[in-house]
CSV table of C-alpha atoms in Angstrom, one decimal:
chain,number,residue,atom,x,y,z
A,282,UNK,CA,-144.3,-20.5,7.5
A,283,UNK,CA,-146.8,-19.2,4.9
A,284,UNK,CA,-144.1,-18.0,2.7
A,285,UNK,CA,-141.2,-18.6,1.0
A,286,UNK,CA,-138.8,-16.2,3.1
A,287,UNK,CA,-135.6,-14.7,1.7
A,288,UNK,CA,-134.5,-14.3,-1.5
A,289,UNK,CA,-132.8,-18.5,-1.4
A,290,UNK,CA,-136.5,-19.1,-0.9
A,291,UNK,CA,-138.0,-17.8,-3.4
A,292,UNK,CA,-135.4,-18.7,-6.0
A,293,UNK,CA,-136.3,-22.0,-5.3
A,294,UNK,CA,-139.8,-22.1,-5.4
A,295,UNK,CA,-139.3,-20.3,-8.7
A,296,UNK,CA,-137.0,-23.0,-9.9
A,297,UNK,CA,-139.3,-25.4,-8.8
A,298,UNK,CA,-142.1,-23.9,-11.2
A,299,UNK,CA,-139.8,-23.7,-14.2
A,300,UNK,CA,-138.9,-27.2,-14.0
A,301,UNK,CA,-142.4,-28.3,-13.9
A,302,UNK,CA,-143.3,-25.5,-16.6
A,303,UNK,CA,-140.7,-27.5,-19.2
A,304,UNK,CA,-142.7,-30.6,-18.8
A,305,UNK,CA,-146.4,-30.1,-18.0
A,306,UNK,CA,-147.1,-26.1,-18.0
A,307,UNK,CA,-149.6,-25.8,-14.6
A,308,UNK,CA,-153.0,-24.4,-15.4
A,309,UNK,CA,-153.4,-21.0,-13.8
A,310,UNK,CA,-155.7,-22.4,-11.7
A,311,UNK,CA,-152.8,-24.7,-10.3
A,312,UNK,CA,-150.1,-22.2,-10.5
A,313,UNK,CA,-152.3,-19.9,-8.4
A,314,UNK,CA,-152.4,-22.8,-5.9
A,315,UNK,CA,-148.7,-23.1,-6.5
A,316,UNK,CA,-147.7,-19.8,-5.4
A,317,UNK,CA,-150.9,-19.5,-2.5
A,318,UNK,CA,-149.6,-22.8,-0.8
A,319,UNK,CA,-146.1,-23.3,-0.7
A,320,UNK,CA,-144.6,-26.6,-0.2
A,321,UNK,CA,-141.8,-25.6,2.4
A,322,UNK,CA,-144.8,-25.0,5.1
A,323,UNK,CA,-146.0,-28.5,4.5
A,324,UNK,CA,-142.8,-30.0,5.4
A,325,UNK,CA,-141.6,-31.1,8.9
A,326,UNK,CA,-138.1,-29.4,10.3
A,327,UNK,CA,-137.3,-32.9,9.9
A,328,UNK,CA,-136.8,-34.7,6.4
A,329,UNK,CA,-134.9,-37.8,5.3
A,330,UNK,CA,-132.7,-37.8,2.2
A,331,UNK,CA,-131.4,-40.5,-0.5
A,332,UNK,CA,-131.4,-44.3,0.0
A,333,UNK,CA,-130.2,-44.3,3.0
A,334,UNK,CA,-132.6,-41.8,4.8
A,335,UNK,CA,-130.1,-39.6,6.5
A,336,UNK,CA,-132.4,-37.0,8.7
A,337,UNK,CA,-131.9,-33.4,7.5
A,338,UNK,CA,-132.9,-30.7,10.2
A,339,UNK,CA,-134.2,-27.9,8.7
A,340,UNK,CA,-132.6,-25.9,12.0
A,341,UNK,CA,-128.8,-26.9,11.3
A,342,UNK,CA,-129.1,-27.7,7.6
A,343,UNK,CA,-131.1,-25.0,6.3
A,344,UNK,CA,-130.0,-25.0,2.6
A,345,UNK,CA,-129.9,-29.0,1.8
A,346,UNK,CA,-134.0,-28.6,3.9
A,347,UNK,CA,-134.8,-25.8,1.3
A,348,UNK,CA,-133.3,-27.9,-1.5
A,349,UNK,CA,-135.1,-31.0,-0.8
A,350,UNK,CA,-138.6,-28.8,-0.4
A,351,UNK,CA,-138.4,-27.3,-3.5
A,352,UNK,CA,-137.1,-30.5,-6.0
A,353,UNK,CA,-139.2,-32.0,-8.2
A,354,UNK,CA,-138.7,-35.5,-5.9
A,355,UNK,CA,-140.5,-36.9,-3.2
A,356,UNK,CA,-139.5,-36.6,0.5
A,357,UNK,CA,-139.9,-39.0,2.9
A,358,UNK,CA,-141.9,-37.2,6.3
A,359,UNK,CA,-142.0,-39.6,8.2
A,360,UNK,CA,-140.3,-43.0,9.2
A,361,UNK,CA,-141.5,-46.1,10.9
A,362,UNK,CA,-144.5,-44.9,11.5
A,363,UNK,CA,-143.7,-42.3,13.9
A,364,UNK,CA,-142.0,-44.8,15.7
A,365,UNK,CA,-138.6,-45.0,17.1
A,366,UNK,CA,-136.1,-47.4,15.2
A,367,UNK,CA,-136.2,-50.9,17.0
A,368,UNK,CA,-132.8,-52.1,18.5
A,369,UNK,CA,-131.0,-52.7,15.0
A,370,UNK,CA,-131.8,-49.1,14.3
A,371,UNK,CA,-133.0,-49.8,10.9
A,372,UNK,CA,-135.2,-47.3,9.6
A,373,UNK,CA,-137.8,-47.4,6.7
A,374,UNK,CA,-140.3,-44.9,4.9
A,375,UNK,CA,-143.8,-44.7,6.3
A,376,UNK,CA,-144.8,-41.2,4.9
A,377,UNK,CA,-143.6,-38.9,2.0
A,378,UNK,CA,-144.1,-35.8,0.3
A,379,UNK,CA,-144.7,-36.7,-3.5
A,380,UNK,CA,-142.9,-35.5,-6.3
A,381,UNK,CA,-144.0,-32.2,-7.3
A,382,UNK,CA,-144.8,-33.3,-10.5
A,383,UNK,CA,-146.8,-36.3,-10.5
A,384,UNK,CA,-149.0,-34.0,-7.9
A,385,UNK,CA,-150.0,-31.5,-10.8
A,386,UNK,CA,-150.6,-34.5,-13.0
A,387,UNK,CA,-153.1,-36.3,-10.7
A,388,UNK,CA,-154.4,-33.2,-9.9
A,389,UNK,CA,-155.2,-32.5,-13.6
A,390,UNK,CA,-156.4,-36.1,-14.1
A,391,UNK,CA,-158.9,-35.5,-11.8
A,392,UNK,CA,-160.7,-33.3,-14.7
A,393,UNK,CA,-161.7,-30.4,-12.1
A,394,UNK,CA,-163.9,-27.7,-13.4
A,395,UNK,CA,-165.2,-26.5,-10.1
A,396,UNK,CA,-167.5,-27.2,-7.9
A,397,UNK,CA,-166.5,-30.6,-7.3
A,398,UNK,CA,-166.9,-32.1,-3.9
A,399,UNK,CA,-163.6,-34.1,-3.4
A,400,UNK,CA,-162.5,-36.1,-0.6
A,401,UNK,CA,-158.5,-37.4,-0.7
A,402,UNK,CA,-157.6,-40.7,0.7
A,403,UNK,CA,-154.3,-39.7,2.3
A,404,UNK,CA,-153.9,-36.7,3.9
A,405,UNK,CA,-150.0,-36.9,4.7
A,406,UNK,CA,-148.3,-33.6,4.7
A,407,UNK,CA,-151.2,-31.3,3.9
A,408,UNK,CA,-149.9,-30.4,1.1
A,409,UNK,CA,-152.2,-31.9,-2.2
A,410,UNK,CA,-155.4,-31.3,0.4
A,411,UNK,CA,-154.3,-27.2,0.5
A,412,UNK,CA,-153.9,-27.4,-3.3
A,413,UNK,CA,-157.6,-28.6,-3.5
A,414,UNK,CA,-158.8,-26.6,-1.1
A,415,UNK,CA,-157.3,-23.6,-2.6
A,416,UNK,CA,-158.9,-24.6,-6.6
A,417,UNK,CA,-162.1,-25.2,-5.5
A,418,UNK,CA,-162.7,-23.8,-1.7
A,419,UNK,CA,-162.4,-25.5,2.0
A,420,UNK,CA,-165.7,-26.8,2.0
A,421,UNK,CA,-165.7,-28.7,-1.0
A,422,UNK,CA,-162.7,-30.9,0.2
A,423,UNK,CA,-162.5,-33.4,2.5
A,424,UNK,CA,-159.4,-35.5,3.6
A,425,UNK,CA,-158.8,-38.7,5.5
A,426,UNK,CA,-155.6,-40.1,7.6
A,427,UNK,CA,-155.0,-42.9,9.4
A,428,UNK,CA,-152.0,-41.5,11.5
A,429,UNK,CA,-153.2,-39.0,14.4
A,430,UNK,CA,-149.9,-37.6,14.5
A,431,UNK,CA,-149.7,-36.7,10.8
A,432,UNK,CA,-153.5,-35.7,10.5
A,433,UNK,CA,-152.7,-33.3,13.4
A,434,UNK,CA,-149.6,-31.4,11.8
A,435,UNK,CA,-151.3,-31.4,8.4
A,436,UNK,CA,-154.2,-29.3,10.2
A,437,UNK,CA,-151.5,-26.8,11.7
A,438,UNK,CA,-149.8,-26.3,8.3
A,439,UNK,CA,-153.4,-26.3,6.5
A,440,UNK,CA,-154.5,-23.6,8.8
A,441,UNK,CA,-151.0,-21.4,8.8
A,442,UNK,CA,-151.8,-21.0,4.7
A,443,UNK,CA,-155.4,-19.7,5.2
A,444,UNK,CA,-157.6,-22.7,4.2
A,445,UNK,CA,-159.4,-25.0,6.3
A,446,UNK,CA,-160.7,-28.1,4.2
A,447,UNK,CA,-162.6,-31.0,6.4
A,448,UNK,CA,-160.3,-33.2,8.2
A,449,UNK,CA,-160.8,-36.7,9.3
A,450,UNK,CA,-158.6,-39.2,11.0
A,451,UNK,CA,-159.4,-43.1,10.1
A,452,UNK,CA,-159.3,-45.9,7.8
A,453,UNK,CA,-159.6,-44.3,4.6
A,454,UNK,CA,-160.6,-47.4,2.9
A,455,UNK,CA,-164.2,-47.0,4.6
A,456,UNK,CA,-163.9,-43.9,6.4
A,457,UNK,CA,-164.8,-41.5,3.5
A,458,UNK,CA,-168.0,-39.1,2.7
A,459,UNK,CA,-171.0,-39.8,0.5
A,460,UNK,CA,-171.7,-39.1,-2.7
A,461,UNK,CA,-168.5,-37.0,-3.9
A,462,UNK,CA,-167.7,-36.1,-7.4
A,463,UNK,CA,-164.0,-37.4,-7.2
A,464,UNK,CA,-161.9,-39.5,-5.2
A,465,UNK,CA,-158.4,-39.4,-5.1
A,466,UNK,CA,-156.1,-41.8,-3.2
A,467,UNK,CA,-152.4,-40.7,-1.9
A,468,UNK,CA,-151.3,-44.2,-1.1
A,469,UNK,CA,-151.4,-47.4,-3.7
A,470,UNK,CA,-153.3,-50.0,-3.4
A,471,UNK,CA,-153.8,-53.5,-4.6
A,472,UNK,CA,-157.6,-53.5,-3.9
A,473,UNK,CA,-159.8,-50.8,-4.5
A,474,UNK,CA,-162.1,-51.0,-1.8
A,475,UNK,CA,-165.5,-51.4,-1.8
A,476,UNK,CA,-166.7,-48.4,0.0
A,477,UNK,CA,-164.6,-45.8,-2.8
A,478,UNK,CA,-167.3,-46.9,-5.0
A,479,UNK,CA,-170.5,-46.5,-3.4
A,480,UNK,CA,-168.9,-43.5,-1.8
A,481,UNK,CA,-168.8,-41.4,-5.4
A,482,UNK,CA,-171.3,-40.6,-7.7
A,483,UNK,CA,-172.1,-42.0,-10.9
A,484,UNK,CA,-169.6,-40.4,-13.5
A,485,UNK,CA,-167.8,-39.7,-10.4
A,486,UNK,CA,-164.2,-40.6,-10.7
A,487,UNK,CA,-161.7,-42.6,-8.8
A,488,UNK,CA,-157.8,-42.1,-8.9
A,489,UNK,CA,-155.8,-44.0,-6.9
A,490,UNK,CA,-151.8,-45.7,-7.1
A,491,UNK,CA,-151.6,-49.0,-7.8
A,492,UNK,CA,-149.7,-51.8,-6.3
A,493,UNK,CA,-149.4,-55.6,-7.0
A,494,UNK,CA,-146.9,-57.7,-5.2
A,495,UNK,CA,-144.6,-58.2,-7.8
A,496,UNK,CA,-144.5,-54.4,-8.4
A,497,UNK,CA,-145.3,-50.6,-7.0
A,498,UNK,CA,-146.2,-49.0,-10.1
A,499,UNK,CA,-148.9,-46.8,-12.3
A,500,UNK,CA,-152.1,-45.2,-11.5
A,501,UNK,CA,-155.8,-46.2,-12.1
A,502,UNK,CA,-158.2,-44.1,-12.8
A,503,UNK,CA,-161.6,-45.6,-12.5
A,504,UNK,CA,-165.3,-43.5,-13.8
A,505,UNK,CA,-167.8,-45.0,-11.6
A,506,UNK,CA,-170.8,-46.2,-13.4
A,507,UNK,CA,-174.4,-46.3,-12.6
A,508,UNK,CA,-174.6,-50.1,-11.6
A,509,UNK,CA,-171.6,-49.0,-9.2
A,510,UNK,CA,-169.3,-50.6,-11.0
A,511,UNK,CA,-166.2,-48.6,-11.9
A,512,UNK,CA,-163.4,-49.5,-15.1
A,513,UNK,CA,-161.2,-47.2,-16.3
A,514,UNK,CA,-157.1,-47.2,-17.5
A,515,UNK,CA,-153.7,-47.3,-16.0
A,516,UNK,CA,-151.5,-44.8,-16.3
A,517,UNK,CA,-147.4,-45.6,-16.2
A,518,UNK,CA,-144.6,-43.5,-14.0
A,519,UNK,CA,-145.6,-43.2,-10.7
A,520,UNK,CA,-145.1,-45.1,-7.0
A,521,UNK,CA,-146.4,-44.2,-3.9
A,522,UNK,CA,-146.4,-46.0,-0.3
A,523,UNK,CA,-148.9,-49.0,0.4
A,524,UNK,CA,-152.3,-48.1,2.2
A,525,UNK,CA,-151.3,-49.1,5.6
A,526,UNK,CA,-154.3,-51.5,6.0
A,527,UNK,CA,-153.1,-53.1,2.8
A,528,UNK,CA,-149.5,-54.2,3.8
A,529,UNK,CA,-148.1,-57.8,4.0
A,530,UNK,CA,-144.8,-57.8,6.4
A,531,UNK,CA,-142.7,-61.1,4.7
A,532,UNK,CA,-139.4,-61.8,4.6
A,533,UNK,CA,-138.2,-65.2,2.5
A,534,UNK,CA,-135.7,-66.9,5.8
A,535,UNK,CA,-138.4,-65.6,8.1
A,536,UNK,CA,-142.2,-66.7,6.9
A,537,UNK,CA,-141.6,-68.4,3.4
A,538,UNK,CA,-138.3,-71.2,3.4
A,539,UNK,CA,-137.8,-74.0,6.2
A,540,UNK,CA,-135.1,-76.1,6.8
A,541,UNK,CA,-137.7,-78.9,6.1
A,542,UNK,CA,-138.6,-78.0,2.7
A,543,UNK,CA,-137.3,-80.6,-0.3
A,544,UNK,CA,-137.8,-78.6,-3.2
A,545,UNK,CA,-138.4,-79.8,-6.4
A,546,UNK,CA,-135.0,-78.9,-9.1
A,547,UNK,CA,-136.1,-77.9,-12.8
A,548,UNK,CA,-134.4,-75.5,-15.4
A,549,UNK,CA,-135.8,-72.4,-17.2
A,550,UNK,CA,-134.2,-70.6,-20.0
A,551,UNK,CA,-136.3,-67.2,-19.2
A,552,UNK,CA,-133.3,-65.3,-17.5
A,553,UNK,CA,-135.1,-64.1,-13.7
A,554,UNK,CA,-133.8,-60.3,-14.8
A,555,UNK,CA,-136.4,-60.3,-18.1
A,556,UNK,CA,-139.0,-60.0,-14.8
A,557,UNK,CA,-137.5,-57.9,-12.8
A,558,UNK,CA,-135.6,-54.9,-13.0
A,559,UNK,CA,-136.0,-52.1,-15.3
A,560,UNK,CA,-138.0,-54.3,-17.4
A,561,UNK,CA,-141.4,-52.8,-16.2
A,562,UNK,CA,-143.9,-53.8,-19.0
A,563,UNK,CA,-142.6,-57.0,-18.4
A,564,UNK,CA,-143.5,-56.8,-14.7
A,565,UNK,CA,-146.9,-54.8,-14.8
A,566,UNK,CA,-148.0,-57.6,-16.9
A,567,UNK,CA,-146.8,-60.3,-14.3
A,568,UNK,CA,-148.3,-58.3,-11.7
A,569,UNK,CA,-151.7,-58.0,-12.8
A,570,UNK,CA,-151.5,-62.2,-13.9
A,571,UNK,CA,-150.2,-63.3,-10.0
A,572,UNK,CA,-152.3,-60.7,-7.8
A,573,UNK,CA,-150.5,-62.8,-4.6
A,574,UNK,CA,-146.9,-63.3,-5.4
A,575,UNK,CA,-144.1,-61.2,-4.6
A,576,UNK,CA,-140.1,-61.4,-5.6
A,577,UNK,CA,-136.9,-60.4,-3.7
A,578,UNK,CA,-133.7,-60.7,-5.0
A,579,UNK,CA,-130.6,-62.5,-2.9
A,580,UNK,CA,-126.9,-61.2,-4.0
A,581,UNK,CA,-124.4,-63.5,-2.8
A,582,UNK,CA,-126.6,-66.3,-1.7
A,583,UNK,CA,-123.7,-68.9,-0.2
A,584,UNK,CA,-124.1,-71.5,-2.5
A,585,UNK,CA,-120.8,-72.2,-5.2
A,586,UNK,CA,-121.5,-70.9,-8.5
A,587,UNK,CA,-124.1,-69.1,-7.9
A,588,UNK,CA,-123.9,-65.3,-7.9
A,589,UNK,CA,-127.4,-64.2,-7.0
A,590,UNK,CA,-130.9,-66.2,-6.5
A,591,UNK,CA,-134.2,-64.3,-7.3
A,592,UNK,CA,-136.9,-65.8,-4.3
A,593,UNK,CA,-140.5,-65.8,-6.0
A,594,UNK,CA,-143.2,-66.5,-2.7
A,595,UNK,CA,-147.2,-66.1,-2.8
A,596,UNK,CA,-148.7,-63.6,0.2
A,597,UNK,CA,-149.6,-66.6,2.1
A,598,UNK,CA,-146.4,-67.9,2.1
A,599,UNK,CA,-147.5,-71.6,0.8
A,600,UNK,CA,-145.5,-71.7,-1.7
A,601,UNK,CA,-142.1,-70.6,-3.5
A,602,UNK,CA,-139.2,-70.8,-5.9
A,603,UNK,CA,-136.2,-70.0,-7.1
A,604,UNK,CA,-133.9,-69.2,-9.8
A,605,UNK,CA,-130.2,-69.2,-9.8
A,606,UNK,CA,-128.0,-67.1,-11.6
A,607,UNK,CA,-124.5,-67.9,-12.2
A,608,UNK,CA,-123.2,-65.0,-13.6
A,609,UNK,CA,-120.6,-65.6,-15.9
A,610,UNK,CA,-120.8,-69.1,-15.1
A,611,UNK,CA,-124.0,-68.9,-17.1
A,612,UNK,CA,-123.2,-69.2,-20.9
A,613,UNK,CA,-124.4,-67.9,-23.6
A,614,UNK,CA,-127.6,-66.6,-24.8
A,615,UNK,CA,-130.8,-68.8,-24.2
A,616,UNK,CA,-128.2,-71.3,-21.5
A,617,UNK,CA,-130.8,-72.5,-18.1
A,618,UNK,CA,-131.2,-71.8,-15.0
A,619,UNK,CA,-131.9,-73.9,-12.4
A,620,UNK,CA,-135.0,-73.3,-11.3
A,621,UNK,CA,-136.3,-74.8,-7.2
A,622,UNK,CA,-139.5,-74.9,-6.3
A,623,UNK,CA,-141.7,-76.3,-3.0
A,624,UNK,CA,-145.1,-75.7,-2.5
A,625,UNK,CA,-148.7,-76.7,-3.5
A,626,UNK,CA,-147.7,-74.0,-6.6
A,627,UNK,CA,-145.0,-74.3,-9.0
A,628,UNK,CA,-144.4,-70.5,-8.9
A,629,UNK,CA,-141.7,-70.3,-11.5
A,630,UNK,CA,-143.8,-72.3,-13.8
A,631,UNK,CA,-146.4,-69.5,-13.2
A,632,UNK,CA,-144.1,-66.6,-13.9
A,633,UNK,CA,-143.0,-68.4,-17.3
A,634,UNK,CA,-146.8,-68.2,-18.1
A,635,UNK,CA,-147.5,-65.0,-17.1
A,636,UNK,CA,-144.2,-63.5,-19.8
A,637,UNK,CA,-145.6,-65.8,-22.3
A,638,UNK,CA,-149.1,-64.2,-22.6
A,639,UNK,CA,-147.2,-60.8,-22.0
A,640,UNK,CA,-144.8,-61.3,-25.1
A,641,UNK,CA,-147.2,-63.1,-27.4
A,642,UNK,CA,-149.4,-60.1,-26.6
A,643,UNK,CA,-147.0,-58.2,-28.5
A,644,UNK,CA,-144.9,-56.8,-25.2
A,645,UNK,CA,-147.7,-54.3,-23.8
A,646,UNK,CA,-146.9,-51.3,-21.4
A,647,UNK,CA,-149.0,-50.5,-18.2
A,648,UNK,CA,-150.8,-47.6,-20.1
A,649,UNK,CA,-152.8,-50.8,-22.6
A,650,UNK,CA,-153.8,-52.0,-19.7
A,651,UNK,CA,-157.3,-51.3,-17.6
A,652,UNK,CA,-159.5,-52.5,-14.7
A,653,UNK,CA,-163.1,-53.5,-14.1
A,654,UNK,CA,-164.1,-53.2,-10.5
A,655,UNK,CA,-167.6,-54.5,-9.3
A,656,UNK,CA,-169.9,-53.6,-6.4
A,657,UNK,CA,-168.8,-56.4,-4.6
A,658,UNK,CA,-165.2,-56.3,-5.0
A,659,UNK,CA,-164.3,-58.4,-7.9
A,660,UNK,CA,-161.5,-57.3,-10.0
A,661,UNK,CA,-161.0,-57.9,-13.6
A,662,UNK,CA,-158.1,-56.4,-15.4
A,663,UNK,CA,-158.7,-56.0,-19.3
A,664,UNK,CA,-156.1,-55.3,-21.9
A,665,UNK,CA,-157.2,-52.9,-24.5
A,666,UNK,CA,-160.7,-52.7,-23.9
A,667,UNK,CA,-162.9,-54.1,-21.5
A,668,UNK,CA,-163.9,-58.2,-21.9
A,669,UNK,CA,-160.5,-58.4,-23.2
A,670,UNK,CA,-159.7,-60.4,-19.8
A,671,UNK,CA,-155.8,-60.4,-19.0
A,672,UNK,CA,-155.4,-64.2,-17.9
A,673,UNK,CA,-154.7,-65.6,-14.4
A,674,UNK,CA,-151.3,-67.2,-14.9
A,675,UNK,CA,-151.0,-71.4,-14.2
């Protein structure tokens, strides 16, 4: 398992290299951890593929396993949890290898020099903890997972390449060591947590995915200051799976709507695709505005004339709205939408709010944006600079 074997193998770990040589050349440092801990052996015989998460065995599909090791795309490892699929058999991601190249570029935004004591939120696969451990030796690194079972195979394929970093299974949102140099998170969050900051050292720094409800996207990278505060920047193109500790399990007919509800009917003339979508300034911007309010989309909904309905809901399911789109039905350019809403909140009203700011503000991308954390946990996200405080929405 410590190699790439045969010549398919090593074809593809070559292509692999190219592909990430043509748009962010590794460092030797990084190549040398490229080539000294191959990918393959962090993956289980088992992977699932595409949208649907068909299972590929490496055993009877040995060329579609290789591919998927060796693209630069994320795997998924693991699936409910480790669990078996409940009686409707459906099946979701709990665990993933990350694309190849948005590894090397967190790796690199750490700012590594050497002799950096590092401990990684996330262990997963093993496979960004053997990279570390390979670039600045086993002791320097320590690495933190919540699921026993993937802590435990990440130690086997850890040990098969010849590098034995400290491993520790637990809550990696206080389960980490004192006074490290950087910390780097393998699963978003919404929150940094507390403990990350006390937990690294003044000028230390912080990288972590980030997640609001309305969107999973970005990275934060925080420098911790010597008041233990932290700020630092987002940066765009990358999504990774919720810290588990961190999720909300909601669904719109389950927790949100009743029967008993009376919503309130209004119109809006901001079209519910202009927040959702591929438009992900638009979104980032919304996210950061409503911290606690989440969107799902409803194709077909039932109701005559309407083609799909975009549900808007806050985490504590107190409130909600939503917007119907006709389709064609719709009319031209700047035409309503009927907007429903039911709740303590009027949601849409919120949204509207939040795209105003975000377009008067001349249309910013996640990259303008950074965060403030404090000691005790507040968050304050700033476009620009810091004290330039993006607004709550109302």
């Amino acid at each position: 398992m410590t190699g790439v074997s045969g010549a398919a193998g090593r074809a593809a770990a070559r292509g692999l290299l190219g592909r990430l040589s043509e748009t962010r050349p590794l460092t030797p440092e990084w190549e040398a951890a490229f080539h000294g801990v191959p990918r393959h052996a962090f993956l289980p015989d088992t992977v699932w593929l595409g949208d649907e998460l068909t299972p590929c065995d490496r055993a009877r599909e040995p060329e579609t396993w290789l591919r998927a090791a060796y693209a630069d795309a994320p795997v998924v490892t693991q699936v409910n949890d480790g669990e078996e699929p409940g009686p409707e058999g459906e099946r979701w991601p709990s665990s993933s290898a990350s694309a190849p190249g948005v590894v090397f570029r967190m790796l690199d935004m750490l700012g590594l020099e050497g002799g950096e004591r590092v401990v990684e939120v996330g262990t997963g696969t093993g496979w960004n903890t053997g990279l570390l451990a390979h670039r600045l030796g086993s002791s320097l690194v320590t690495s933190v997972e919540v699921d026993e079972g993937l802590a435990a195979r990440a130690r086997g394929a850890l040990a098969s390449v010849g590098v034995e970093p400290r491993g520790v299974t637990g809550d990696g949102s206080v389960v980490v060591t004192d006074g490290v140099d950087r910390l780097l998170a393998t699963c978003a969050v919404r929150r940094v947590p507390e403990r990350w900051l006390s937990a690294v050292a003044p000028g230390g720094v912080v990288l972590t995915p980030w997640e609001s409800p309305w969107l999973c996207f970005g990275l934060l990278r925080l420098t911790v200051r010597g008041d233990g505060s932290a700020d630092g920047r987002f940066h765009p193109h990358a999504a990774f799976m919720l810290m588990r500790g961190q999720r909300t399990d909601l669904r719109i007919f389950r927790d949100v709507v009743r029967d008993g509800h009376v919503p309130e009917e209004s119109a809006t003339r901001l079209a519910p695709w202009n927040v959702t979508g591929e438009h992900w300034a638009a979104r980032f911007a919304v996210g950061l505005q409503l911290p606690d309010v989440w969107c799902v989309w409803q194709h077909d909904p039932g109701v005559p004339g309407v083609r799909s309905r975009l549900w808007v809901a806050t985490t504590d399911a107190t409130s909600w709205a939503a917007v119907d789109d006709a389709g064609a039905a719709a009319g031209p350019a700047g035409s309503a939408f009927t907007v429903w809403e039911h709740g303590s909140r009027r949601l849409w009203r919120e949204v509207e709010s939040a795209h105003r700011w975000w377009r008067e503000a001349g249309g910013p991308g996640p990259g303008d944006f950074g965060m403030t954390v404090t000691p005790d946990g507040r968050h304050t996200a700033w476009l620009g600079r810091p004290g330039r405080r993006v607004p709550r929405a109302a």
